[in-house]
Coordinates of C-alpha atoms in Angstrom, one line a residue:
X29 CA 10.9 -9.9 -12.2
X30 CA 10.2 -13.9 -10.6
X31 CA 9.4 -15.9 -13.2
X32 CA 5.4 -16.6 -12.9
X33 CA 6.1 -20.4 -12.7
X34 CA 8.5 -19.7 -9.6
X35 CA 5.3 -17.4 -8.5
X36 CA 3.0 -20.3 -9.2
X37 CA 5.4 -22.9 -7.9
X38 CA 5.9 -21.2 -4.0
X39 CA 2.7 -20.6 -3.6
X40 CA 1.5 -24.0 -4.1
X41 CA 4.2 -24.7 -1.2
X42 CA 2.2 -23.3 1.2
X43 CA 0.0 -26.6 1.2
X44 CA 3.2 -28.4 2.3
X45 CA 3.8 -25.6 5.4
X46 CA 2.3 -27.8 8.9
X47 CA 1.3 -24.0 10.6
X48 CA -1.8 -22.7 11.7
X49 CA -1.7 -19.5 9.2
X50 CA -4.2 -16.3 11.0
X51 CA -4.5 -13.6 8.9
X52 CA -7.0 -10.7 8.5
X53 CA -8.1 -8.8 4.9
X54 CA -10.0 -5.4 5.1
X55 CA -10.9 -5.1 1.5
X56 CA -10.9 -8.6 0.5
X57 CA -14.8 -8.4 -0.5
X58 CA -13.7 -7.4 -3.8
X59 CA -11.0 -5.8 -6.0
X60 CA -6.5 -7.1 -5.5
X61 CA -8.0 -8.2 -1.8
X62 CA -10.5 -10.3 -3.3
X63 CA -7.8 -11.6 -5.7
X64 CA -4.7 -12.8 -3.2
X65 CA -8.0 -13.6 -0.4
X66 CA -8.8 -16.8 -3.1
X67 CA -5.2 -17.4 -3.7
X68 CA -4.5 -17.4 -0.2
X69 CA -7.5 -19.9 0.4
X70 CA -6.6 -22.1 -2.8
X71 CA -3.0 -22.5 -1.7
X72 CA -2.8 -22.6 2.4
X73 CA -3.4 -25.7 4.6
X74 CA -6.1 -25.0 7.0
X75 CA -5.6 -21.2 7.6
X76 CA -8.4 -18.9 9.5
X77 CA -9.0 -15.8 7.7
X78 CA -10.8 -12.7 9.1
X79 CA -12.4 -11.1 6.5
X80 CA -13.8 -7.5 6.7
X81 CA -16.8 -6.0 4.9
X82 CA -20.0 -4.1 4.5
X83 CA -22.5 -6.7 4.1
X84 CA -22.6 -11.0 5.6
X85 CA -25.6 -11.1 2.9
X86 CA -23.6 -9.8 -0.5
X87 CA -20.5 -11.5 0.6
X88 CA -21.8 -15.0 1.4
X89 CA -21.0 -16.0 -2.3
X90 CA -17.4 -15.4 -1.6
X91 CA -17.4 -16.9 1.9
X92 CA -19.3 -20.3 -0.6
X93 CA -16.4 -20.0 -2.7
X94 CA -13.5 -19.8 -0.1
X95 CA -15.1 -23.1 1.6
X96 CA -14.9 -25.2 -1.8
X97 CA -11.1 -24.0 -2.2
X98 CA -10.5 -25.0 1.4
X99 CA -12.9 -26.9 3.5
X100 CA -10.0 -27.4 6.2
X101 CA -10.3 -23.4 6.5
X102 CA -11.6 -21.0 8.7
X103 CA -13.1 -17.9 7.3
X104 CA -14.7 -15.3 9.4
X105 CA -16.6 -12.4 8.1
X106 CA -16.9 -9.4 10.3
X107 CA -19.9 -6.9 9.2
X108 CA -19.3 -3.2 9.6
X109 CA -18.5 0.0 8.2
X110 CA -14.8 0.0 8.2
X111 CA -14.4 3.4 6.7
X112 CA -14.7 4.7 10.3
X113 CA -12.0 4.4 13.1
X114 CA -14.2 3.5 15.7
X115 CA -15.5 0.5 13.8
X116 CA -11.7 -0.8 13.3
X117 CA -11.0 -0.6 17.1
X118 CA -13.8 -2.5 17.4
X119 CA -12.9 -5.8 14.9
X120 CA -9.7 -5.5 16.5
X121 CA -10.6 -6.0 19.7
X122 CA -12.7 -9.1 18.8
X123 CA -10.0 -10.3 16.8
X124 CA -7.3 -9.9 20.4
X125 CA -9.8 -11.7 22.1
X126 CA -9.6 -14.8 19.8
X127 CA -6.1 -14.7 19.0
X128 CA -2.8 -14.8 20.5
X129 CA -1.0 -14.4 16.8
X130 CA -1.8 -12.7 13.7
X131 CA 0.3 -13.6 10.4
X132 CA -0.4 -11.6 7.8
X133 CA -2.6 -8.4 7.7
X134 CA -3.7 -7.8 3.5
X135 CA -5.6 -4.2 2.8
X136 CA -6.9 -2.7 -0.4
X137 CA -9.6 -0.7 0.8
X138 CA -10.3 2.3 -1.2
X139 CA -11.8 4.5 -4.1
X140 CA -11.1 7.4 -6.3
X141 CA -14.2 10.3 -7.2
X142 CA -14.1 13.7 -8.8
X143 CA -16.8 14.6 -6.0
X144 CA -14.5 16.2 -4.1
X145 CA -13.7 15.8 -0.2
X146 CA -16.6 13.5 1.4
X147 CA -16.3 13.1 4.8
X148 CA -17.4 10.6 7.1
X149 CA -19.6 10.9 10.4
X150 CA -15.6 11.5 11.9
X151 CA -14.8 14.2 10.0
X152 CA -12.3 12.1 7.8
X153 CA -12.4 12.7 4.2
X154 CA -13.3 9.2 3.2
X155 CA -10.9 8.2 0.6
X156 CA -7.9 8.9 3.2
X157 CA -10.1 7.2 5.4
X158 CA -10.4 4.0 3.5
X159 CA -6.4 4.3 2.2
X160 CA -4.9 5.3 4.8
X161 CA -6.4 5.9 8.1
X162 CA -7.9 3.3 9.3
X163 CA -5.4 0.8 7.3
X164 CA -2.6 2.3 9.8
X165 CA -5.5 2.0 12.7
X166 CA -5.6 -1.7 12.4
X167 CA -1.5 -2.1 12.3
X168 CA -1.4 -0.4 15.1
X169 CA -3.8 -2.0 16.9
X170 CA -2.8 -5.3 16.1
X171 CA 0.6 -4.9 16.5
X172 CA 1.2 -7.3 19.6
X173 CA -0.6 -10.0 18.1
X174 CA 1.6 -9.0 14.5
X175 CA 4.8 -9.3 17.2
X176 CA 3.7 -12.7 18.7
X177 CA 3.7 -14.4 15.1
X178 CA 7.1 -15.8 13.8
X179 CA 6.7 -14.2 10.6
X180 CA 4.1 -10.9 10.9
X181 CA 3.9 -9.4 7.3
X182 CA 1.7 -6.5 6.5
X183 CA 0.5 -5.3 3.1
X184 CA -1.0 -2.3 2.3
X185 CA -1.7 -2.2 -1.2
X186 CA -2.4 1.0 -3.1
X187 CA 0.5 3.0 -4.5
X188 CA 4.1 2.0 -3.8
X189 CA 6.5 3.9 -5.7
X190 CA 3.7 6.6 -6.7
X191 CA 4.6 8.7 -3.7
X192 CA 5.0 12.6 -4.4
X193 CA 5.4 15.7 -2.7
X194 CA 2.3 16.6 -0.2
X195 CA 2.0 19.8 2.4
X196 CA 3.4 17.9 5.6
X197 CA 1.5 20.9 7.4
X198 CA -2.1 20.3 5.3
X199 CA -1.7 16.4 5.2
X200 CA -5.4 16.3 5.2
X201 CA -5.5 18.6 2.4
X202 CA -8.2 20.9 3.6
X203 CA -6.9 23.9 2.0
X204 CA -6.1 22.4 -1.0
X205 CA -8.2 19.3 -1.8
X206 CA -8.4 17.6 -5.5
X207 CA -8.4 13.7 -6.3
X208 CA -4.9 13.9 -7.6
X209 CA -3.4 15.6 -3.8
X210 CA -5.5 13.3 -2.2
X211 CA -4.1 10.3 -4.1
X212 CA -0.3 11.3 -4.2
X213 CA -1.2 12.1 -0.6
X214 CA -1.9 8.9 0.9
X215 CA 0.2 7.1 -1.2
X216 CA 3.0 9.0 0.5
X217 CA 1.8 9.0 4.3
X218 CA 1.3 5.1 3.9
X219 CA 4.7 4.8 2.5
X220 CA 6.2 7.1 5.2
X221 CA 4.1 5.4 7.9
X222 CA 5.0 1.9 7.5
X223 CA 8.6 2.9 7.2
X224 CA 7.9 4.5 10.8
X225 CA 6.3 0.8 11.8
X226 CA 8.9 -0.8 10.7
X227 CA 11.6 1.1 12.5
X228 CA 9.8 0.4 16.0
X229 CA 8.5 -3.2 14.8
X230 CA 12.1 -4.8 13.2
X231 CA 10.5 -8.1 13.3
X232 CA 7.3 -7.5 10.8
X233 CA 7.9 -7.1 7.4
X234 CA 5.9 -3.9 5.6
X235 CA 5.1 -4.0 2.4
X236 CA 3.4 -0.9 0.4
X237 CA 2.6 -2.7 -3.4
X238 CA 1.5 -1.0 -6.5
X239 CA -1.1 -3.5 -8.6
X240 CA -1.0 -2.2 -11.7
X241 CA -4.0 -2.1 -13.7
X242 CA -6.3 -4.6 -12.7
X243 CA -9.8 -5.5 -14.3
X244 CA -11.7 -4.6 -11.0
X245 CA -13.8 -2.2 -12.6
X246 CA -12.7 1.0 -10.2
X247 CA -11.9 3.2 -13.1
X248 CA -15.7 2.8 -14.6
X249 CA -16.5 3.5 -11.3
X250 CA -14.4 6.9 -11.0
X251 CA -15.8 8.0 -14.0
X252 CA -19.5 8.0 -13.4
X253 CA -18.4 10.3 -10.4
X254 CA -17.7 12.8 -12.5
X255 CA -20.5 15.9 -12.7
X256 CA -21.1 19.0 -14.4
X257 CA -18.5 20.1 -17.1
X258 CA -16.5 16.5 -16.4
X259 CA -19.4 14.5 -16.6
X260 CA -19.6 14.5 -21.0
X261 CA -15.7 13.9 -21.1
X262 CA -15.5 11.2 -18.2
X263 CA -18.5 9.5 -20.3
X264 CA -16.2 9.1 -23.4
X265 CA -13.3 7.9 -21.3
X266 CA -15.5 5.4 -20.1
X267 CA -17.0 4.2 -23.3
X268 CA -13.6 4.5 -25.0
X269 CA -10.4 4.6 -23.4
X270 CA -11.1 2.1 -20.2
X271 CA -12.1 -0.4 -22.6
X272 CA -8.5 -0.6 -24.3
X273 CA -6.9 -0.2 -20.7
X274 CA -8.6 -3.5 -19.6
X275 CA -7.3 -5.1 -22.5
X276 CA -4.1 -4.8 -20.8
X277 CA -5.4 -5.0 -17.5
X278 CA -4.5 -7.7 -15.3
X279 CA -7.1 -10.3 -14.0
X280 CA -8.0 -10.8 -10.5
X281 CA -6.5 -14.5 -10.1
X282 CA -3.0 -12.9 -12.2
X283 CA -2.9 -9.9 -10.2
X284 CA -3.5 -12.8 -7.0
X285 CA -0.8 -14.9 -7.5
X286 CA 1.7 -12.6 -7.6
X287 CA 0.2 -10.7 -4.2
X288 CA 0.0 -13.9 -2.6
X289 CA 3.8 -14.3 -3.1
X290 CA 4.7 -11.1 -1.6
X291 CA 3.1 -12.1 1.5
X292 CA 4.4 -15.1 1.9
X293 CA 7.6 -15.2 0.1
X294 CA 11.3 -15.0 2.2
X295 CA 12.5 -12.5 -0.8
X296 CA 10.8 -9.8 1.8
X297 CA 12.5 -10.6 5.3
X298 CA 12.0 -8.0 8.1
X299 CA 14.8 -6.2 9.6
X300 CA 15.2 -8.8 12.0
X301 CA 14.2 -12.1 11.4
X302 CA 12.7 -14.4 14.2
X303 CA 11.5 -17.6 12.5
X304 CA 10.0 -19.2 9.3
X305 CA 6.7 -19.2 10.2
X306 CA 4.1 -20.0 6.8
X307 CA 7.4 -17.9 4.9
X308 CA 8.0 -20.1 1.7
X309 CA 12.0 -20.2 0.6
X310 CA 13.1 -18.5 -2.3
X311 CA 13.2 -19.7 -5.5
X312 CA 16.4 -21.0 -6.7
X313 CA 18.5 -17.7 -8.3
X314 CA 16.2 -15.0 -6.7
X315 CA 18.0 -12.4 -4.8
X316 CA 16.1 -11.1 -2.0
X317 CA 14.6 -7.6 -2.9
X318 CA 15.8 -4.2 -1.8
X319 CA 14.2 -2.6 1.2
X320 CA 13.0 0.9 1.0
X321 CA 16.0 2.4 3.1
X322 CA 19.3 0.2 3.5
X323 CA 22.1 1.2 5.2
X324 CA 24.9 -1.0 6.3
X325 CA 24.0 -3.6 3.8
X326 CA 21.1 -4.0 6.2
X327 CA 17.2 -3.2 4.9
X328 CA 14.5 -1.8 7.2
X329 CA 11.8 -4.1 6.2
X330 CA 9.7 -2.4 4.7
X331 CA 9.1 -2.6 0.7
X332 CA 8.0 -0.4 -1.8
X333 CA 7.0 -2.9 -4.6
X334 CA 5.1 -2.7 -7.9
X335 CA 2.8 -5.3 -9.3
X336 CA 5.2 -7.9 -10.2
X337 CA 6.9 -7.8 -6.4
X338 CA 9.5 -6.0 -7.7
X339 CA 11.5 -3.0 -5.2
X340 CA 10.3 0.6 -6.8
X341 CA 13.5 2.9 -7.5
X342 CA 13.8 5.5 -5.0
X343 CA 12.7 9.2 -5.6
X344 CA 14.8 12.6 -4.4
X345 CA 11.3 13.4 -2.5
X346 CA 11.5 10.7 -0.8
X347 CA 15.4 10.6 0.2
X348 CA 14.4 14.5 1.1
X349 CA 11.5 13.5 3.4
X350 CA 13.4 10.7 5.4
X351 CA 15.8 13.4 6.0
X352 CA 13.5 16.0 7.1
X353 CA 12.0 13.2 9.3
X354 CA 9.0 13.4 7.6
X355 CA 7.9 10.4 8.5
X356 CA 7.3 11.2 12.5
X357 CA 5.6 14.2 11.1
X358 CA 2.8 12.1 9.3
X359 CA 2.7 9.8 12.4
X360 CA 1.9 12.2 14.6
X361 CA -0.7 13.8 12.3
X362 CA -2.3 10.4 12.0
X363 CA -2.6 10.2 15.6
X364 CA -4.6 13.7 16.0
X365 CA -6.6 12.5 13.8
X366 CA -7.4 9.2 15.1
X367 CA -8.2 10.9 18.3
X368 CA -10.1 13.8 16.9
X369 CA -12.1 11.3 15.5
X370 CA -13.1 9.2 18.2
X371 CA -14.0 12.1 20.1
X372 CA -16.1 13.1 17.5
X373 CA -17.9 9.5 17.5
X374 CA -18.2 9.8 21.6

């Protein structure tokens, strides 16, 4: 694990780094995006951040805040409903028209419910909508701007290293849908997926990042999702359990610093470097982490981290999948359903 003053100490480097920084949060309204969103602004010199949410009004405060930590930056807030694909092609393409580069690319959208599958107006269930689906939407679209930056890192946070077995021929999980399959599920296709991005884009480094517990108040929010039977139980989770969790939790600024360090740290080069970019040096006596395949002494990329930036240990379902070629599988899957979708929206 880096030290947190060597944390502290490279992200306060990125003040000295004379490059226009563009990056783009979907999530960053609240919750780990919110988090490494105000690091990112306390820290960079003069970056434009895109910032995607539901709601200008409710997220002015934030955009107030961002403004005091920087008043050399640029931060853009783009209103929509991102849980639907349609609505990401859309950002996207106002974001190609304005830029010839993107940087970084930070998402933590996302929620957990005992209510079952809940599916949007496309026919997604919108949990693997929010983690997964569209996530892997906006990669994809962005990926030329993502390749015309000299340092292109992405960073889906969620689950790394909490990947599991799912039914590569259900990877929707219609026939067999609880909130645990659905979790492990898109854990594992956004694991798989990035590892396929990162094979066909060598020059962006992927990152898929556990945060730990974090005091964002999701799991008093899973809770009060809970009905019938569950709803009695879940009630005296909430009032006694979650409370000692978030004694341990991490904060939103801790939880921040150490994001903001795996997306801008050199300890998480691509497969093939092109230039340093806003990249910060590693710290003195770091060794630069293990990529989630390596072979030849030679890493893919793309990182499966936990919530101190540290590579997860590889798992025999995992090894098994990359064999299988699992990870084309779940590609292609994701594209039906991309398309189904928009032809459901037309």
């Amino acid at each position: 694990m880096v030290n947190i003053k060597y944390v502290r100490s490279s992200n306060a480097s990125l003040a000295t780094k004379e490059y226009a920084m563009v990056a783009l949060f979907i999530g960053g309204t609240s919750g780990t995006g919110k988090g490494t969103l105000r690091q990112l602004a306390k820290h960079a010199k003069a970056p434009k951040i895109y910032i995607v949410g539901r709601s200008q009004r409710s997220a002015t405060p934030l955009l107030d805040e961002l403004k005091s930590l920087n008043p050399q930056g640029t931060f853009v807030f783009l209103e929509t409903e991102i849980s639907l694909i349609r609505n990401v092609d859309k950002i996207c393409s106002k974001i190609a028209r304005q830029e010839k580069k993107m940087d970084l690319i930070v998402m933590s959208t996302g929620y957990l419910t005992f209510a079952g599958r809940q599916e949007t107006d496309e026919g997604i269930d919108a949990l693997a909508a929010l983690s997964y689906y569209i996530r892997m939407r906006a990669v994809h679209n962005l990926l030329p701007l993502l390749n015309a930056s000299p340092s292109p890192r992405v960073m889906s946070i969620l689950a790394g290293g909490g990947e599991g077995a799912i039914d590569l021929a259900d990877l929707e999980n219609r026939q067999k849908h609880s909130v645990l399959t659905a979790a492990v599920s898109v854990a594992t296709q956004n694991t798989l997926a990035l590892e396929v991005l990162a094979a066909a884009n060598p020059g962006i480094t992927f990152a898929h990042v556990y945060p730990g517990f974090v005091a964002t108040g999701q799991m008093n929010r899973f809770m009060l999702t809970a009905s019938g039977i569950w709803a009695w139980p879940a009630w005296l989770v909430e009032k006694t359990i979650v409370p000692l969790v978030y004694l341990f939790a991490q904060s939103l600024d801790g939880i921040g610093e150490r994001l903001l360090f795996i997306a801008t740290s050199a300890r998480y080069p691509p497969a093939e470097p092109k230039g340093e970019g806003f990249m910060v040096a590693m710290p003195k006596g770091v060794e630069v982490a293990k990529s989630s395949i390596e072979e030849g002494g030679k890493g893919n990329g793309m990182y499966r981290l936990d919530n101190y930036g540290e590579s997860a240990p590889d798992s025999a379902v995992m090894a098994d999948y990359r064999k299988k070629e699992a990870g084309k599988t779940v590609w292609e899957g994701t594209e039906a359903v991309w398309a189904r979708a928009l032809k459901k929206a037309t």
